[in-house]
Amino acid sequence: MSKHVVILGAGYAGLRALHELQKGNNDLKITLVDQNDYHFEATDIHEVAAGIQTSERITYPIKDVVKTACTTFVQGRVETIDSENQLVHLKDQEALSYDYLIVALGYESESFGIPGVEEFSLKMVDIPTSEKVYQHLTEQMKAYKETKDENCLKIVVCGAGFTGIELLGSLHEGKKNLANIAGVEPEKIQLYCVEAVTRLLPMFSEKLGGYGIDHLKKWGVNFLVGKPIKEIKQDTVVYLDNQETNELNELQAKTIIWTTGVSGSHVVGDSGFAAKRGRVMVQPDLTDADHSNVYIIGDCSAVMDKESNRPYPTTAQISLKMGEHAGKNIKAQLKGEPTKEFTFKSLGSVASIGNSHAFGEVGKMEVKGYPASVIKKAIMDRSLFETGGIKEMLAKGRFDFYR
Ligand code: NAD
C-alpha cells in the first residue's frame, strides 16, 4: 500500500517539500493542509501593509501547484499533532493519519509578554493582518481630514529588524497615496521607529546596516534607538528612555505596528514537541529527535550551523532549502536508504527599502542602492519559481527592473 505523507503548511518550506515529493514516480499519497486556499509571499507582506502592492500580487491559489493524481489539498486549521498515534487533529474536521509528517506551519508575531501589544498594536504577519494595517492607515488619513489631529498622521514601527526596516521603506513609498487621502503634503506624514538596541541589523556589517538606516533617515524616518519598548497603551508607545535612571517616555501615534520578531507556530509546542519560542531543535536530517518520520522545517525549526555553533537564522531561503531536503529524505526513507544531513550555504540576504533601493550581502559581496534592488527582485522571483513553478513566477514575479 502506498505510504501517506502529510504536509502541514503551504508556505515556502511546505510547498517546496510538496514540489520535491510530487516529482518523479513515487508510490506516495500526499495530503497538503493549510488554513488558507492560497500561498502568500511572506517576504512581501510589508508592501501590502503600506498599500503599495495588492494582496493578489503576492499570493497564488494552492490548487495551482497541487498535482491531483497524487496530492489532496485540505483547507483546514491544524490544532494539534499526536505524534504517538500518527494523527493530525484539525478544527471541525476529521483527523488525518500519516506515515510521514512534514511540519511547516511557519511563524507568529511575538509580543515577548509586553503589556498592551495584543490590544493596542497592529501585527503584520500574514495577508489579513497586512490588509488590516493598510485599512487602518487609510482610516487614520480620513480621520485627519475631519479632526486635524496630527497623531492620525503619525506611524510608529516597533523594532528595526529586517521586517521593520523593509516596512519603513514601503511606508515611505506609500506616503504619497496616504497624504492624498488625508489631503496633506507627504512630508506631513511622520514615520517613527523605536528599537531596543543601538547596533542595528547585526547580520550586516555596521557600515552596510548604516547605509540602510541613513537612507531611511534621509527620507525623514525618525529613529529612536536603544529605547526598549515597555508597554503599548491606546495610541501610545511607552519606552525606556534612560537605562541608568529607568526613566520612561511616551510617543503618541494613531498607528502602531509591531515588528519586533517572530516565534514558530504555537501548534508545535501545544503538540508536545520540545519547542522554544515555537522552534524545535531538530536532528541534522531535519527530523524530530523522538520521531524519525516527523520532519520539522521552516520557521518552526532550529538547525545547528556547525560553523558558527548557532542555529541558522530563519529566512525564506533556508525554508525553501529545508523543504527540498525533507522531501528528498522522505524519498530516501521510502527506498530504505539512509537520510542525509542538512547543510546550508546562504546565498546572502538583501533588505529592500522601497521598490528601487536595497542593501545586503550576496555571497561575500556587499551590495547597495539600485543594483541591490534588482538582486532583491531576482531573489523574490527565484523563490516564486521554487514554490509555484514557471507559471506563478511569470504571473507574479518582479520584472520592473528598468527605471
Ligand atoms: P528580528 O528579530 O530580526 O528583529 C526584531 C527587532 O526588534 C530587533 O532589532 C530587536 O532588537 C527589536 N526589538 C525586540 N524587542 C523590542 C522591544 N521591546 N522594543 C524595541 N525593539 C525591540 O525580527 P523580524 O524583523 O521580524 O524578522 C524575523 C526573521 O525573519 C529574522 O530572522 C529575519 O532575518 C527574517 N526576515 C528576513 C527577511 C529577508 O530576508 N528579506 C525579511 C523579513 C524578515
PDB file of N, CA and C in Angstrom, residues 231-296:
ATOM      1  N   GLU A 231       5.725  49.073  27.121  1.00  0.00           N
ATOM      2  CA  GLU A 231       4.275  48.896  27.136  1.00  0.00           C
ATOM      3  C   GLU A 231       3.675  49.610  25.923  1.00  0.00           C
ATOM      4  N   ILE A 232       2.560  49.072  25.462  1.00  0.00           N
ATOM      5  CA  ILE A 232       1.791  49.794  24.450  1.00  0.00           C
ATOM      6  C   ILE A 232       0.449  50.128  25.095  1.00  0.00           C
ATOM      7  N   LYS A 233       0.098  51.410  25.023  1.00  0.00           N
ATOM      8  CA  LYS A 233      -1.211  51.825  25.516  1.00  0.00           C
ATOM      9  C   LYS A 233      -1.992  52.347  24.310  1.00  0.00           C
ATOM     10  N   GLN A 234      -3.252  52.662  24.504  1.00  0.00           N
ATOM     11  CA  GLN A 234      -4.043  53.201  23.403  1.00  0.00           C
ATOM     12  C   GLN A 234      -3.294  54.379  22.749  1.00  0.00           C
ATOM     13  N   ASP A 235      -2.962  54.273  21.486  1.00  0.00           N
ATOM     14  CA  ASP A 235      -2.295  55.328  20.701  1.00  0.00           C
ATOM     15  C   ASP A 235      -0.968  55.800  21.319  1.00  0.00           C
ATOM     16  N   THR A 236      -0.332  54.938  22.119  1.00  0.00           N
ATOM     17  CA  THR A 236       0.887  55.372  22.824  1.00  0.00           C
ATOM     18  C   THR A 236       1.911  54.230  22.953  1.00  0.00           C
ATOM     19  N   VAL A 237       3.168  54.557  22.606  1.00  0.00           N
ATOM     20  CA  VAL A 237       4.270  53.614  22.819  1.00  0.00           C
ATOM     21  C   VAL A 237       5.043  54.106  24.038  1.00  0.00           C
ATOM     22  N   VAL A 238       5.185  53.240  25.038  1.00  0.00           N
ATOM     23  CA  VAL A 238       5.934  53.621  26.241  1.00  0.00           C
ATOM     24  C   VAL A 238       7.301  52.926  26.149  1.00  0.00           C
ATOM     25  N   TYR A 239       8.366  53.741  26.197  1.00  0.00           N
ATOM     26  CA  TYR A 239       9.704  53.144  26.062  1.00  0.00           C
ATOM     27  C   TYR A 239      10.642  53.635  27.161  1.00  0.00           C
ATOM     28  N   LEU A 240      11.689  52.828  27.383  1.00  0.00           N
ATOM     29  CA  LEU A 240      12.692  53.182  28.382  1.00  0.00           C
ATOM     30  C   LEU A 240      13.626  54.200  27.744  1.00  0.00           C
ATOM     31  N   ASP A 241      13.585  55.411  28.254  1.00  0.00           N
ATOM     32  CA  ASP A 241      14.335  56.497  27.622  1.00  0.00           C
ATOM     33  C   ASP A 241      15.756  56.591  28.163  1.00  0.00           C
ATOM     34  N   ASN A 242      15.901  56.258  29.444  1.00  0.00           N
ATOM     35  CA  ASN A 242      17.220  56.347  30.057  1.00  0.00           C
ATOM     36  C   ASN A 242      17.460  55.081  30.876  1.00  0.00           C
ATOM     37  N   GLN A 243      18.419  54.268  30.395  1.00  0.00           N
ATOM     38  CA  GLN A 243      18.649  52.960  31.020  1.00  0.00           C
ATOM     39  C   GLN A 243      19.243  53.109  32.420  1.00  0.00           C
ATOM     40  N   GLU A 244      19.930  54.256  32.684  1.00  0.00           N
ATOM     41  CA  GLU A 244      20.535  54.435  34.015  1.00  0.00           C
ATOM     42  C   GLU A 244      19.509  54.880  35.053  1.00  0.00           C
ATOM     43  N   THR A 245      18.653  55.822  34.647  1.00  0.00           N
ATOM     44  CA  THR A 245      17.676  56.338  35.621  1.00  0.00           C
ATOM     45  C   THR A 245      16.333  55.610  35.540  1.00  0.00           C
ATOM     46  N   ASN A 246      16.226  54.678  34.556  1.00  0.00           N
ATOM     47  CA  ASN A 246      14.963  53.957  34.335  1.00  0.00           C
ATOM     48  C   ASN A 246      13.804  54.872  33.967  1.00  0.00           C
ATOM     49  N   GLU A 247      14.146  56.011  33.407  1.00  0.00           N
ATOM     50  CA  GLU A 247      13.104  56.988  33.044  1.00  0.00           C
ATOM     51  C   GLU A 247      12.362  56.524  31.793  1.00  0.00           C
ATOM     52  N   LEU A 248      11.045  56.550  31.875  1.00  0.00           N
ATOM     53  CA  LEU A 248      10.228  56.146  30.729  1.00  0.00           C
ATOM     54  C   LEU A 248       9.774  57.379  29.950  1.00  0.00           C
ATOM     55  N   ASN A 249       9.462  57.168  28.695  1.00  0.00           N
ATOM     56  CA  ASN A 249       8.923  58.259  27.893  1.00  0.00           C
ATOM     57  C   ASN A 249       7.829  57.708  26.992  1.00  0.00           C
ATOM     58  N   GLU A 250       7.052  58.586  26.420  1.00  0.00           N
ATOM     59  CA  GLU A 250       5.933  58.120  25.591  1.00  0.00           C
ATOM     60  C   GLU A 250       5.965  58.767  24.218  1.00  0.00           C
ATOM     61  N   LEU A 251       5.532  58.001  23.242  1.00  0.00           N
ATOM     62  CA  LEU A 251       5.402  58.517  21.883  1.00  0.00           C
ATOM     63  C   LEU A 251       3.968  58.247  21.449  1.00  0.00           C
ATOM     64  N   GLN A 252       3.293  59.304  21.048  1.00  0.00           N
ATOM     65  CA  GLN A 252       1.878  59.141  20.693  1.00  0.00           C
ATOM     66  C   GLN A 252       1.711  59.014  19.186  1.00  0.00           C
ATOM     67  N   ALA A 253       0.867  58.113  18.772  1.00  0.00           N
ATOM     68  CA  ALA A 253       0.570  57.943  17.347  1.00  0.00           C
ATOM     69  C   ALA A 253      -0.680  57.095  17.222  1.00  0.00           C
ATOM     70  N   LYS A 254      -1.428  57.339  16.173  1.00  0.00           N
ATOM     71  CA  LYS A 254      -2.668  56.567  15.975  1.00  0.00           C
ATOM     72  C   LYS A 254      -2.390  55.234  15.280  1.00  0.00           C
ATOM     73  N   THR A 255      -1.184  55.095  14.701  1.00  0.00           N
ATOM     74  CA  THR A 255      -0.847  53.802  14.081  1.00  0.00           C
ATOM     75  C   THR A 255       0.438  53.264  14.705  1.00  0.00           C
ATOM     76  N   ILE A 256       0.336  52.091  15.323  1.00  0.00           N
ATOM     77  CA  ILE A 256       1.495  51.458  15.971  1.00  0.00           C
ATOM     78  C   ILE A 256       1.601  50.037  15.407  1.00  0.00           C
ATOM     79  N   ILE A 257       2.697  49.754  14.729  1.00  0.00           N
ATOM     80  CA  ILE A 257       2.842  48.438  14.074  1.00  0.00           C
ATOM     81  C   ILE A 257       3.950  47.651  14.777  1.00  0.00           C
ATOM     82  N   TRP A 258       3.632  46.416  15.170  1.00  0.00           N
ATOM     83  CA  TRP A 258       4.524  45.607  15.998  1.00  0.00           C
ATOM     84  C   TRP A 258       5.362  44.663  15.124  1.00  0.00           C
ATOM     85  N   THR A 259       6.649  44.950  14.999  1.00  0.00           N
ATOM     86  CA  THR A 259       7.526  44.075  14.190  1.00  0.00           C
ATOM     87  C   THR A 259       8.822  43.795  14.951  1.00  0.00           C
ATOM     88  N   THR A 260       8.686  43.285  16.171  1.00  0.00           N
ATOM     89  CA  THR A 260       9.896  43.060  16.984  1.00  0.00           C
ATOM     90  C   THR A 260      10.360  41.610  16.974  1.00  0.00           C
ATOM     91  N   GLY A 261       9.907  40.853  16.006  1.00  0.00           N
ATOM     92  CA  GLY A 261      10.383  39.477  15.914  1.00  0.00           C
ATOM     93  C   GLY A 261       9.239  38.476  15.944  1.00  0.00           C
ATOM     94  N   VAL A 262       9.570  37.256  15.601  1.00  0.00           N
ATOM     95  CA  VAL A 262       8.539  36.220  15.479  1.00  0.00           C
ATOM     96  C   VAL A 262       8.953  34.952  16.229  1.00  0.00           C
ATOM     97  N   SER A 263       7.939  34.106  16.494  1.00  0.00           N
ATOM     98  CA  SER A 263       8.242  32.765  17.025  1.00  0.00           C
ATOM     99  C   SER A 263       7.634  31.755  16.062  1.00  0.00           C
ATOM    100  N   GLY A 264       7.983  30.488  16.231  1.00  0.00           N
ATOM    101  CA  GLY A 264       7.377  29.461  15.390  1.00  0.00           C
ATOM    102  C   GLY A 264       5.940  29.214  15.827  1.00  0.00           C
ATOM    103  N   SER A 265       5.173  28.482  15.013  1.00  0.00           N
ATOM    104  CA  SER A 265       3.760  28.233  15.314  1.00  0.00           C
ATOM    105  C   SER A 265       3.563  27.608  16.699  1.00  0.00           C
ATOM    106  N   HIS A 266       2.533  28.082  17.410  1.00  0.00           N
ATOM    107  CA  HIS A 266       2.255  27.566  18.762  1.00  0.00           C
ATOM    108  C   HIS A 266       1.822  26.093  18.718  1.00  0.00           C
ATOM    109  N   VAL A 267       1.377  25.612  17.540  1.00  0.00           N
ATOM    110  CA  VAL A 267       0.906  24.226  17.419  1.00  0.00           C
ATOM    111  C   VAL A 267       2.026  23.238  17.802  1.00  0.00           C
ATOM    112  N   VAL A 268       3.249  23.605  17.495  1.00  0.00           N
ATOM    113  CA  VAL A 268       4.387  22.715  17.740  1.00  0.00           C
ATOM    114  C   VAL A 268       4.556  22.452  19.245  1.00  0.00           C
ATOM    115  N   GLY A 269       4.563  23.523  20.012  1.00  0.00           N
ATOM    116  CA  GLY A 269       4.669  23.372  21.467  1.00  0.00           C
ATOM    117  C   GLY A 269       3.425  22.715  22.049  1.00  0.00           C
ATOM    118  N   ASP A 270       2.258  23.115  21.537  1.00  0.00           N
ATOM    119  CA  ASP A 270       0.988  22.558  22.031  1.00  0.00           C
ATOM    120  C   ASP A 270       0.921  21.046  21.809  1.00  0.00           C
ATOM    121  N   SER A 271       1.685  20.563  20.838  1.00  0.00           N
ATOM    122  CA  SER A 271       1.630  19.140  20.492  1.00  0.00           C
ATOM    123  C   SER A 271       2.683  18.318  21.237  1.00  0.00           C
ATOM    124  N   GLY A 272       3.385  18.966  22.135  1.00  0.00           N
ATOM    125  CA  GLY A 272       4.327  18.236  22.982  1.00  0.00           C
ATOM    126  C   GLY A 272       5.745  18.138  22.426  1.00  0.00           C
ATOM    127  N   PHE A 273       6.017  18.766  21.300  1.00  0.00           N
ATOM    128  CA  PHE A 273       7.405  18.775  20.810  1.00  0.00           C
ATOM    129  C   PHE A 273       8.214  19.724  21.690  1.00  0.00           C
ATOM    130  N   ALA A 274       9.488  19.423  21.830  1.00  0.00           N
ATOM    131  CA  ALA A 274      10.331  20.252  22.697  1.00  0.00           C
ATOM    132  C   ALA A 274      10.663  21.561  21.999  1.00  0.00           C
ATOM    133  N   ALA A 275       9.745  22.518  22.099  1.00  0.00           N
ATOM    134  CA  ALA A 275       9.911  23.774  21.363  1.00  0.00           C
ATOM    135  C   ALA A 275      10.289  24.920  22.292  1.00  0.00           C
ATOM    136  N   LYS A 276      11.122  25.804  21.778  1.00  0.00           N
ATOM    137  CA  LYS A 276      11.466  27.025  22.481  1.00  0.00           C
ATOM    138  C   LYS A 276      11.067  28.165  21.561  1.00  0.00           C
ATOM    139  N   ARG A 277      10.185  29.031  22.013  1.00  0.00           N
ATOM    140  CA  ARG A 277       9.589  30.071  21.154  1.00  0.00           C
ATOM    141  C   ARG A 277       9.089  29.458  19.833  1.00  0.00           C
ATOM    142  N   GLY A 278       8.421  28.300  19.975  1.00  0.00           N
ATOM    143  CA  GLY A 278       7.810  27.659  18.805  1.00  0.00           C
ATOM    144  C   GLY A 278       8.782  26.983  17.860  1.00  0.00           C
ATOM    145  N   ARG A 279      10.041  26.867  18.277  1.00  0.00           N
ATOM    146  CA  ARG A 279      11.033  26.228  17.393  1.00  0.00           C
ATOM    147  C   ARG A 279      11.596  24.982  18.047  1.00  0.00           C
ATOM    148  N   VAL A 280      11.726  23.941  17.263  1.00  0.00           N
ATOM    149  CA  VAL A 280      12.257  22.682  17.764  1.00  0.00           C
ATOM    150  C   VAL A 280      13.666  22.486  17.211  1.00  0.00           C
ATOM    151  N   MET A 281      14.595  22.162  18.103  1.00  0.00           N
ATOM    152  CA  MET A 281      15.962  21.854  17.650  1.00  0.00           C
ATOM    153  C   MET A 281      15.910  20.457  17.026  1.00  0.00           C
ATOM    154  N   VAL A 282      15.978  20.401  15.704  1.00  0.00           N
ATOM    155  CA  VAL A 282      15.809  19.114  15.021  1.00  0.00           C
ATOM    156  C   VAL A 282      17.141  18.380  14.855  1.00  0.00           C
ATOM    157  N   GLN A 283      17.042  17.135  14.436  1.00  0.00           N
ATOM    158  CA  GLN A 283      18.225  16.335  14.146  1.00  0.00           C
ATOM    159  C   GLN A 283      18.896  16.869  12.870  1.00  0.00           C
ATOM    160  N   PRO A 284      20.142  16.482  12.633  1.00  0.00           N
ATOM    161  CA  PRO A 284      20.806  17.014  11.425  1.00  0.00           C
ATOM    162  C   PRO A 284      20.065  16.680  10.121  1.00  0.00           C
ATOM    163  N   ASP A 285      19.243  15.611  10.128  1.00  0.00           N
ATOM    164  CA  ASP A 285      18.486  15.296   8.885  1.00  0.00           C
ATOM    165  C   ASP A 285      17.112  15.967   8.867  1.00  0.00           C
ATOM    166  N   LEU A 286      16.848  16.859   9.831  1.00  0.00           N
ATOM    167  CA  LEU A 286      15.611  17.660   9.964  1.00  0.00           C
ATOM    168  C   LEU A 286      14.442  16.912  10.599  1.00  0.00           C
ATOM    169  N   THR A 287      14.678  15.708  11.126  1.00  0.00           N
ATOM    170  CA  THR A 287      13.592  15.003  11.816  1.00  0.00           C
ATOM    171  C   THR A 287      13.574  15.389  13.301  1.00  0.00           C
ATOM    172  N   ASP A 288      12.433  15.128  13.926  1.00  0.00           N
ATOM    173  CA  ASP A 288      12.318  15.343  15.364  1.00  0.00           C
ATOM    174  C   ASP A 288      13.150  14.271  16.086  1.00  0.00           C
ATOM    175  N   ALA A 289      13.738  14.644  17.207  1.00  0.00           N
ATOM    176  CA  ALA A 289      14.630  13.722  17.924  1.00  0.00           C
ATOM    177  C   ALA A 289      13.934  12.413  18.291  1.00  0.00           C
ATOM    178  N   ASP A 290      12.630  12.463  18.594  1.00  0.00           N
ATOM    179  CA  ASP A 290      11.926  11.258  19.030  1.00  0.00           C
ATOM    180  C   ASP A 290      11.111  10.587  17.937  1.00  0.00           C
ATOM    181  N   HIS A 291      11.060  11.181  16.756  1.00  0.00           N
ATOM    182  CA  HIS A 291      10.211  10.619  15.692  1.00  0.00           C
ATOM    183  C   HIS A 291      10.922  10.742  14.348  1.00  0.00           C
ATOM    184  N   SER A 292      11.422   9.617  13.855  1.00  0.00           N
ATOM    185  CA  SER A 292      12.182   9.689  12.600  1.00  0.00           C
ATOM    186  C   SER A 292      11.268   9.848  11.385  1.00  0.00           C
ATOM    187  N   ASN A 293       9.942   9.799  11.593  1.00  0.00           N
ATOM    188  CA  ASN A 293       9.009  10.022  10.469  1.00  0.00           C
ATOM    189  C   ASN A 293       8.382  11.423  10.524  1.00  0.00           C
ATOM    190  N   VAL A 294       8.871  12.268  11.440  1.00  0.00           N
ATOM    191  CA  VAL A 294       8.333  13.631  11.537  1.00  0.00           C
ATOM    192  C   VAL A 294       9.448  14.644  11.242  1.00  0.00           C
ATOM    193  N   TYR A 295       9.246  15.390  10.170  1.00  0.00           N
ATOM    194  CA  TYR A 295      10.197  16.446   9.805  1.00  0.00           C
ATOM    195  C   TYR A 295       9.630  17.782  10.274  1.00  0.00           C
ATOM    196  N   ILE A 296      10.470  18.581  10.900  1.00  0.00           N
ATOM    197  CA  ILE A 296      10.024  19.918  11.323  1.00  0.00           C
ATOM    198  C   ILE A 296      10.921  20.925  10.605  1.00  0.00           C
TER     199      ILE A 296
END
